[in-house]
Coordinates of C-alpha atoms and ligand atoms in Angstrom, one line a residue:
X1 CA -5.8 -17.5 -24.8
X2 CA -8.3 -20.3 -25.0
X3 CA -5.8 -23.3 -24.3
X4 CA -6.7 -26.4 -22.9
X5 CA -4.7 -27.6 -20.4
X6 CA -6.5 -31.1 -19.4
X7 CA -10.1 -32.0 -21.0
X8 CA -11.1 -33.5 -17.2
X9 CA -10.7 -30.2 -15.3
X10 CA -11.3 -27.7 -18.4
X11 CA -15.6 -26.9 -17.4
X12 CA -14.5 -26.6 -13.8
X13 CA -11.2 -24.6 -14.3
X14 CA -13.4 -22.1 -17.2
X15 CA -16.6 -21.6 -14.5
X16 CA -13.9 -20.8 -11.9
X17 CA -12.5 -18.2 -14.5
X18 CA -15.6 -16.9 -15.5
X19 CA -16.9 -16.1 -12.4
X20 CA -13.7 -14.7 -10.7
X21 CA -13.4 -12.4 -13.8
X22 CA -17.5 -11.5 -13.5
X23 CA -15.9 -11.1 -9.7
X24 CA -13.7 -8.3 -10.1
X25 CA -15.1 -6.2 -13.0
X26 CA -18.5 -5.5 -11.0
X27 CA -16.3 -4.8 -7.9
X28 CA -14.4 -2.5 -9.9
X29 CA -17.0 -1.0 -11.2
X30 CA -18.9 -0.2 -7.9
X31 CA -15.3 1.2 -6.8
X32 CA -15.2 3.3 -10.1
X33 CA -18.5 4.9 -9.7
X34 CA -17.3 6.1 -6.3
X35 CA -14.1 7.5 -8.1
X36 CA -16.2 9.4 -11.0
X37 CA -19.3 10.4 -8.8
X38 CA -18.6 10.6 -4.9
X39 CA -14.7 12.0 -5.4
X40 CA -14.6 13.7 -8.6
X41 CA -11.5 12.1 -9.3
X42 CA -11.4 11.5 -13.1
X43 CA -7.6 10.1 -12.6
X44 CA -8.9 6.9 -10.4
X45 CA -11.8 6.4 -12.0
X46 CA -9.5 6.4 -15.1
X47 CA -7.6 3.7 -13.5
X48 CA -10.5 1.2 -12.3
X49 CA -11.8 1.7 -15.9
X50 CA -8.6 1.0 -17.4
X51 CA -8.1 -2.2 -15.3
X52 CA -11.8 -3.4 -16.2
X53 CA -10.6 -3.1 -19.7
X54 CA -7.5 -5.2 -19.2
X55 CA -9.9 -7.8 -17.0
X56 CA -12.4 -7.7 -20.0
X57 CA -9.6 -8.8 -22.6
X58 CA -9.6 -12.6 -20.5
X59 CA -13.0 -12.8 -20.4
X60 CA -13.5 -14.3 -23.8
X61 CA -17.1 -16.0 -25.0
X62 CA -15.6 -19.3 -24.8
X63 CA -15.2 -18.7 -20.8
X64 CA -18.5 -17.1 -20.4
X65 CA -20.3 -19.7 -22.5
X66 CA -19.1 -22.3 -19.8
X67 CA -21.4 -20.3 -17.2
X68 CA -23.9 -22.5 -15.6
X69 CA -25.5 -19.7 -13.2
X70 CA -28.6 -22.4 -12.5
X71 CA -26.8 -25.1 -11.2
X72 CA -24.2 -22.5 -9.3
X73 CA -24.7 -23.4 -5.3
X74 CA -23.0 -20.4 -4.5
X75 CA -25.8 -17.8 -6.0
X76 CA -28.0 -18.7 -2.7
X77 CA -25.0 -17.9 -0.6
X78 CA -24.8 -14.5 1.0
X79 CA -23.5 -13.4 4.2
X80 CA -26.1 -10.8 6.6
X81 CA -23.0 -8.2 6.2
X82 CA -24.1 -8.4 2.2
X83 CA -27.2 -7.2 2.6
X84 CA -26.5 -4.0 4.7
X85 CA -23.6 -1.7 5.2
X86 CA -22.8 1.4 7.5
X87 CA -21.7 3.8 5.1
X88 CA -19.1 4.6 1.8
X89 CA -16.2 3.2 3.5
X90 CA -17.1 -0.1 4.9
X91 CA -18.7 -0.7 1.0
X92 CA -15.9 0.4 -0.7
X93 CA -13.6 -1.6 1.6
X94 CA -15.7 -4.7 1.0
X95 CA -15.7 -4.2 -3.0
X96 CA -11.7 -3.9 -2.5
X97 CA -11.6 -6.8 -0.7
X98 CA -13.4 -8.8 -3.1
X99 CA -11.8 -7.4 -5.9
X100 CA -8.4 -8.7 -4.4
X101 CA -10.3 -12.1 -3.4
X102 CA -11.2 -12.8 -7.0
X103 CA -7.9 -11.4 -8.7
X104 CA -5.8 -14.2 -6.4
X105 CA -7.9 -16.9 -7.5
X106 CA -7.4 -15.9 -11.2
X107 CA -3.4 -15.6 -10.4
X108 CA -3.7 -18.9 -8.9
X109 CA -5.9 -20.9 -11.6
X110 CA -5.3 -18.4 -14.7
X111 CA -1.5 -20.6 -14.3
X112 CA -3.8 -23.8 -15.4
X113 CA -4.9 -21.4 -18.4
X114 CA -2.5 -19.8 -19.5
X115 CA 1.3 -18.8 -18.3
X116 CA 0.8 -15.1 -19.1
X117 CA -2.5 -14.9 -17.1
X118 CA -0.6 -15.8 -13.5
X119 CA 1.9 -13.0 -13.8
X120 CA -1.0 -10.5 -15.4
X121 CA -3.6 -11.3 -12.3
X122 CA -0.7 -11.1 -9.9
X123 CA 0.8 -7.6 -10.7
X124 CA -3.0 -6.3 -11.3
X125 CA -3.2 -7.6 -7.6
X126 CA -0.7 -5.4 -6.6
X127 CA -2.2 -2.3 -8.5
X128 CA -5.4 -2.7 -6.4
X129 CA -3.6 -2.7 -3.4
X130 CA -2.0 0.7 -4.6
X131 CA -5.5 2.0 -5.7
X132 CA -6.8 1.2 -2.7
X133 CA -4.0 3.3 -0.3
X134 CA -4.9 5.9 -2.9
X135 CA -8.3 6.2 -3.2
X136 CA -8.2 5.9 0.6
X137 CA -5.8 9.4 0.6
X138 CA -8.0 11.0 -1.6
X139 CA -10.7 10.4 0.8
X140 CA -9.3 11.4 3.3
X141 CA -8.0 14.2 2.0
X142 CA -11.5 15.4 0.6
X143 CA -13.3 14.8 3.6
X144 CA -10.8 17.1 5.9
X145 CA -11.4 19.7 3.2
X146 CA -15.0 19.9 3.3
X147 CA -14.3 20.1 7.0
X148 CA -14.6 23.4 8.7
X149 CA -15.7 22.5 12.3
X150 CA -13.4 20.0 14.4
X151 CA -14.2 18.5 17.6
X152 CA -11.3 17.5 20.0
X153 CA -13.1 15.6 22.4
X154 CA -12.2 15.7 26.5
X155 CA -13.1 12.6 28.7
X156 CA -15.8 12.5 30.5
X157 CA -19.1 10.1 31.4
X158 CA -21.0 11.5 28.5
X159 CA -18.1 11.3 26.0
X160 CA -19.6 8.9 23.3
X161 CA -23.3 10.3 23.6
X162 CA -21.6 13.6 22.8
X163 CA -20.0 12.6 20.2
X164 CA -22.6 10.9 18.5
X165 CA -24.8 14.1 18.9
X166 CA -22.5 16.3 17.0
X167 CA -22.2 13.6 14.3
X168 CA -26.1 13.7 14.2
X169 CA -25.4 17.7 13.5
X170 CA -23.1 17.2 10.8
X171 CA -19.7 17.2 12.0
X172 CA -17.1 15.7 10.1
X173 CA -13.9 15.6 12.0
X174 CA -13.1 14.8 15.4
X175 CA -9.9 14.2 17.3
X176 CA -9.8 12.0 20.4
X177 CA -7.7 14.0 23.1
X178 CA -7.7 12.5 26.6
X179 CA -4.5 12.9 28.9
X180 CA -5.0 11.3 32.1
X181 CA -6.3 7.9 31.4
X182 CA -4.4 4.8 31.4
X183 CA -3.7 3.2 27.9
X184 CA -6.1 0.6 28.1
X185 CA -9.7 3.1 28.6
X186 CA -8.0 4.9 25.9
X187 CA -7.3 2.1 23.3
X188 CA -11.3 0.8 24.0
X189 CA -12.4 4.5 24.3
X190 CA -10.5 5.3 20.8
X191 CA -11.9 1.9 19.1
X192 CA -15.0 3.0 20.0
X193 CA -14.8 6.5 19.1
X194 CA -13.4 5.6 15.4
X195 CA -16.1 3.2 14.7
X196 CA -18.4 5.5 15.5
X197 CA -17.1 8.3 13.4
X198 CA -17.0 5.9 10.7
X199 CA -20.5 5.1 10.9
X200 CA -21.1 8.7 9.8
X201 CA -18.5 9.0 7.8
X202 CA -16.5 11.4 9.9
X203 CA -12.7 11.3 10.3
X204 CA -11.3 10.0 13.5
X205 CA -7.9 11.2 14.6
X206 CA -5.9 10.7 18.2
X207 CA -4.3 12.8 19.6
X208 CA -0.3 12.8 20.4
X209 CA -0.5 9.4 19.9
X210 CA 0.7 7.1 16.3
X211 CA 0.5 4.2 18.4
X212 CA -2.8 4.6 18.8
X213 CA -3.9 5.8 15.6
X214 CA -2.6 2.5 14.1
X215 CA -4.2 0.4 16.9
X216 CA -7.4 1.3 15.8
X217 CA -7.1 2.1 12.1
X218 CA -7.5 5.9 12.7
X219 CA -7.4 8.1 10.0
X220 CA -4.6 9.9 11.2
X221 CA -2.9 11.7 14.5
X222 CA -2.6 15.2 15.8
X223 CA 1.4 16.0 16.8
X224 CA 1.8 19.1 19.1
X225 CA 5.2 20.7 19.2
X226 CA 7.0 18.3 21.4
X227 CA 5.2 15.6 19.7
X228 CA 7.7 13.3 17.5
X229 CA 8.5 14.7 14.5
X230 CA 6.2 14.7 11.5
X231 CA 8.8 12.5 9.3
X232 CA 8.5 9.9 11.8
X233 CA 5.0 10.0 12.3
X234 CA 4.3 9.4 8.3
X235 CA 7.0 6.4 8.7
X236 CA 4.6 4.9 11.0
X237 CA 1.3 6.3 9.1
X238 CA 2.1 5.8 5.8
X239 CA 1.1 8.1 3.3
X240 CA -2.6 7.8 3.8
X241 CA -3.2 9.1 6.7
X242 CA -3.4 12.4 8.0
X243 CA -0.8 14.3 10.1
X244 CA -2.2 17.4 11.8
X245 CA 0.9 19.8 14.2
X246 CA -0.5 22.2 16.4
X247 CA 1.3 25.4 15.6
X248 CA 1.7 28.9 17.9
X249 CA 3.7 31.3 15.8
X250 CA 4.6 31.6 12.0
X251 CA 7.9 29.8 12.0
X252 CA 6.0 26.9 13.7
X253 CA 3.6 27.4 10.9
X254 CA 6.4 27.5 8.6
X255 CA 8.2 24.4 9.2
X256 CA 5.1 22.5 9.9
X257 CA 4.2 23.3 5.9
X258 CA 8.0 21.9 4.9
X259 CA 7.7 19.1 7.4
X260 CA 4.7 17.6 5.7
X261 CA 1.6 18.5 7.4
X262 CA -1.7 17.9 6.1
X263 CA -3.1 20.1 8.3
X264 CA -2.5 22.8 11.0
X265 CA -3.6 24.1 14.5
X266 CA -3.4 27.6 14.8
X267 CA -3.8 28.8 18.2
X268 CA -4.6 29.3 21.3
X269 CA -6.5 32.3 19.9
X270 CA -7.6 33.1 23.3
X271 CA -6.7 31.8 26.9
X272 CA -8.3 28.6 27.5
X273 CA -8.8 26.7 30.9
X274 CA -8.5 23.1 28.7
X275 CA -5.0 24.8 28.1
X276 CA -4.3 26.1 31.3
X277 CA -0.9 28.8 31.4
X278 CA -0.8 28.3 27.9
X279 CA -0.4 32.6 26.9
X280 CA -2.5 32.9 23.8
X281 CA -1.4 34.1 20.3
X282 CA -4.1 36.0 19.4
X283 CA -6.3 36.7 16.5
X284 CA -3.1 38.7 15.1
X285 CA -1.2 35.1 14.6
X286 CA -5.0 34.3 13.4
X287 CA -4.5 36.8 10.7
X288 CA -1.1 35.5 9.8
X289 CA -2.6 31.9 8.9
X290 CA -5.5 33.8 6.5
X291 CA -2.5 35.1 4.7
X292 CA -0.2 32.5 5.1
X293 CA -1.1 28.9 5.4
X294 CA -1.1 26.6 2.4
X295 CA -2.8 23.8 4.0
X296 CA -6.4 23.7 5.6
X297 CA -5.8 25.3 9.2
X298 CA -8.0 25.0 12.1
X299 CA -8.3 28.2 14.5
X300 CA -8.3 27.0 18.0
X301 CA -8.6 28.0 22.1
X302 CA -11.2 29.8 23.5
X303 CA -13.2 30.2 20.8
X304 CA -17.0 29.8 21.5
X305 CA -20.6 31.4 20.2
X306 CA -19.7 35.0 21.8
X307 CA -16.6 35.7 20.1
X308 CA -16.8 33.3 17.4
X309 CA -17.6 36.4 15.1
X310 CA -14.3 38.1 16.2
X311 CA -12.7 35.2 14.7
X312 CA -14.6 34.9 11.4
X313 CA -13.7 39.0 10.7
X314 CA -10.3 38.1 10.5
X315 CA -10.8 35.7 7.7
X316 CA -10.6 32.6 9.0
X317 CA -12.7 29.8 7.7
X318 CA -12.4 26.8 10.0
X319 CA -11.8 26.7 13.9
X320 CA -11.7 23.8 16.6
X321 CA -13.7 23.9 19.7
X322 CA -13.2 21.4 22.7
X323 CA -15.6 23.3 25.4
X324 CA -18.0 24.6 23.0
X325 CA -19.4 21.2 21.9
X326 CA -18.4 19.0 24.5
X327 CA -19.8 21.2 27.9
X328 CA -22.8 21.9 25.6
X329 CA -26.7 20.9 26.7
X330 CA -27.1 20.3 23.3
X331 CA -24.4 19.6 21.1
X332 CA -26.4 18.4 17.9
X333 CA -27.8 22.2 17.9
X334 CA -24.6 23.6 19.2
X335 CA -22.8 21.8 16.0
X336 CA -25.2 23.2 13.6
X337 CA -25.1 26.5 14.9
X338 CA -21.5 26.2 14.1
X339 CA -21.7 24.8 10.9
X340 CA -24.3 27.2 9.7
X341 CA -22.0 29.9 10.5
X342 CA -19.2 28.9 8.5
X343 CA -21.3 28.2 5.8
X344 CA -22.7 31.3 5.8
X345 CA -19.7 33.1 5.9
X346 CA -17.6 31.3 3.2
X347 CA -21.2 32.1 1.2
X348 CA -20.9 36.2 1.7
X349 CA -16.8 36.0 0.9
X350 CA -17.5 34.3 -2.1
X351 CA -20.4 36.4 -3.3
X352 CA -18.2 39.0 -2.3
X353 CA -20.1 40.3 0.6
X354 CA -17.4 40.1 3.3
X355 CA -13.9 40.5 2.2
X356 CA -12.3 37.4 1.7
Ligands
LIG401 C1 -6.7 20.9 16.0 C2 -5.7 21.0 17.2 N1 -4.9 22.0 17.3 C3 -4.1 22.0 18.3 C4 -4.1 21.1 19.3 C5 -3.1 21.1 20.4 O1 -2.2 20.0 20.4 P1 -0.9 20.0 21.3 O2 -0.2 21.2 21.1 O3 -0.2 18.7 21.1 O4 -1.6 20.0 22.7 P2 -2.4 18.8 23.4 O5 -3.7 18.8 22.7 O6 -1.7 17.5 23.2 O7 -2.6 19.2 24.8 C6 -5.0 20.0 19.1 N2 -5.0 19.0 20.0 N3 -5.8 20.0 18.1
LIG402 C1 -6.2 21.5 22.8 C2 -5.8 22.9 22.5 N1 -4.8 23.2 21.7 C3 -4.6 24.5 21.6 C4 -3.6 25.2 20.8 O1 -3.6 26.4 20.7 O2 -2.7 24.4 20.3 S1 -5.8 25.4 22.4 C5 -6.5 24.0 22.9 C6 -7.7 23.9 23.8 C7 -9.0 24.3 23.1 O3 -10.0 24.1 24.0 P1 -11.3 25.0 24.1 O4 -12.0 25.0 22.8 O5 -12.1 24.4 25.2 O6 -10.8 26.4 24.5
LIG403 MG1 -0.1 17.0 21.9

C-alpha cells in the first residue's frame, strides 16, 4: 500500500493521509459509543467498529511515522461551536459531518496513493451517509418510544415560553398544530419550535403539514384522516422520519398499521372544545387500541388531571393533551404531574399490581 507516487509531494500527501485517517476513526468512534451506550444498538455500533477496522488497515506505520503534530498549524485551530454543543444530536451530527469531511479528502488524495484507496474511501463515504439516515431512525424511533406524554401545541402569545416549560418538565414529544395562521408565522414559529425541542432533545413534529416538516428538518408530521396519504408522506419524508395518523375507529386503526404508521392517535376520547363537533369515540375505542394497536398509540381529546385516571384503567399507557399543558399556570409542574403518572402506572402493571 505504501507506494510512492512523486518523492516531492510524498511528506505532504502521507501527513494529509495520516491525519484524515486519525480524522475519521475518532469521529467514528465518538459515533460508535453513542451506538453501544446511548441506543443499545449492538448492530450499528457493529457497523462503526467494522468501518474503523477497515480505516485502520490504511493507516500503516509508514503514514503515521510522517506525523509532525508540532509543527501542524491546524492543532491551534478550533471553531467556538467546538468547544460547546446543545445536546446528542447536534454532536453526533457534527462527528458525521466530519467523518464525511475527512473520508472525501482520503477519496480525493488516497488516488495519489494508491488506485484502490479512491474507490474504498468513496463507497465507505457512501456507507456513512447510510449509517447516518439509520442511526438517525433508530433515534427517532427510541425517543418516541420512551415517550408517553405528547404535547400538541395551540397558538397563542405564550406559545414558546410554554413549550420550553414542559421541556424543563421532561417532555419529550411535541407536535406543532396551529390552523389559522398564514404560512410564513408558521414556518418561523415551526423553526423556532424545532430548535428548541432539539435543544432538549425532544422530537418536533408538524402537524398536517410535510411541507413544513421538511422546511425545518422536523422529525416528522402528524396526517389526520383527510391528510395525504401516508405512502406519500414517507415519499417526501424518507424513511427517517416519523409519520403519525390520527385514527377514530378500528378500521382507521387498521389501515393506518398497513399503511405504514409509526405511530397512532387514538381519539377524541372525550368531546373537546379544540375539536369542536367532533362526536367522541370513547374510552370503549380506547380499549380497542390496548388490545389492538401494534405501534405506540397516543390517547387523545379531553383528557385532563380529573379523568386522566379513567383513561389509565382502561390500559392505556400514553395520551396527548393540547389544553391540559398549554392553558396550564404552570406547565413544567403540569408536565411532571403527567409524567409521574404514567410512570407510576406502567410501574404497578409491570409488578403486576394493576392488570396490564
Ligand atoms: C397525536 C394526535 N392525534 C390526533 C391528532 C388530530 O389530527 P387530525 O385528525 O389531523 O386533526 P387536526 O389536529 O389536524 O385538527 C393530532 N393532531 N395529534
Ligand atoms: C387535535 C385533536 N385530535 C383529536 C383526535 O381525536 O384526533 S382530539 C384533539 C384535541 C385534543 O385537545 P385537548 O387535549 O385540548 O382536548
Ligand atoms: Mg390534521
Amino acid at each position: 500500500m505504501d507506494q510512492q507516487y512523486t518523492p516531492l509531494a510524498q511528506p505532504i500527501l502521507y501527513r494529509i493521509l495520516d491525519a484524515n485517517l486519525d480524522r475519521t476513526r475518532e469521529g467514528l468512534r465518538i459515533i460508535e459509543e453513542w451506538c453501544r451506550f446511548g441506543l443499545n444498538s449492538g448492530e450499528l455500533a457493529e457497523e462503526c467498529k467494522h468501518l474503523r477496522q477497515e480505516i485502520a488497515r490504511w493507516h500503516t506505520m509508514t503514514l503515521r511515522s510522517y506525523r509532525n503534530t508540532t509543527d501542524d498549524p491546524g492543532t491551534e485551530l478550533t471553531h467556538p461551536q467546538e468547544e460547546q454543543r446543545s445536546g446528542i444530536e447536534q454532536l453526533l451530527q457534527a462527528n458525521f459531518c466530519r467523518v464525511q469531511e475527512a473520508l472525501r479528502v482520503l477519496e480525493e488524495y488516497g488516488k495519489l496513493y494508491h488506485p484502490e484507496m479512491g474507490r474504498t474511501f468513496k463507497q465507505m463515504r457512501y456507507q456513512v451517509y447510510t449509517l447516518e439516515s439509520r442511526l438517525l431512525a433508530h433515534e427517532r424511533h427510541k425517543v418516541l418510544q420512551n415517550s408517553y406524554l405528547y404535547l400538541v401545541t395551540s397558538p397563542g402569545e405564550k406559545l414558546f415560553a410554554i413549550v420550553e416549560a414542559a421541556l424543563q418538565g421532561g417532555l419529550t414529544l411535541v407536535q406543532y398544530r396551529d390552523k389559522t395562521s398564514n404560512d410564513e408565522i408558521r414556518l418561523k414559529t415551526a423553526q423556532k419550535l424545532c430548535q428548541l425541542c432539539h435543544r432538549y432533545d425532544a422530537l418536533f413534529l408538524v402537524n398536517d403539514r410535510v411541507d413544513l416538516a421538511v422546511a425545518v428538518d422536523a422529525d416528522g408530521v402528524h396526517l389526520g384522516q383527510d391528510d395525504i396519504p401516508i405512502q406519500l408522506a414517507r415519499q417526501v419524508l424518507g424513511p427517517q422520519r416519523l409519520i403519525g395518523r390520527s385514527t377514530h375507529s378500528p378500521e382507521d386503526m387498521k389501515r393506518a398499521i398497513q399503511e405504514g404508521a409509526d405511530y397512532i392517535g387514538v381519539g377524541p376520547v372525550y368531546e373537546t372544545p379544540t375539536k369542536a363537533g367532533k362526536a367522541a369515540a370513547g374510552l370503549e375505542y380506547v380499549r380497542h387500541a390496548v388490545k389492538n394497536s401494534t405501534l405506540p398509540w397516543f390517547a387523545i381529546g379531553g383528557i385532563d388531571m380529573n379523568n386522566f385516571d379513567d383513561v389509565m384503567a382502561t390500559g392505556c399507557e400514553r395520551v396527548a393533551v393540547v389544553r391540559s399543558i398549554m392553558n396550564a399556570e404552570q406547565p413544567t409542574l403540569v408536565t411532571q404531574y403527567f409524567l409521574s403518572q404514567l410512570h407510576r402506572v406502567r410501574n404497578l402493571r409491570t409488578h403486576k399490581v394493576l392488570p396490564n
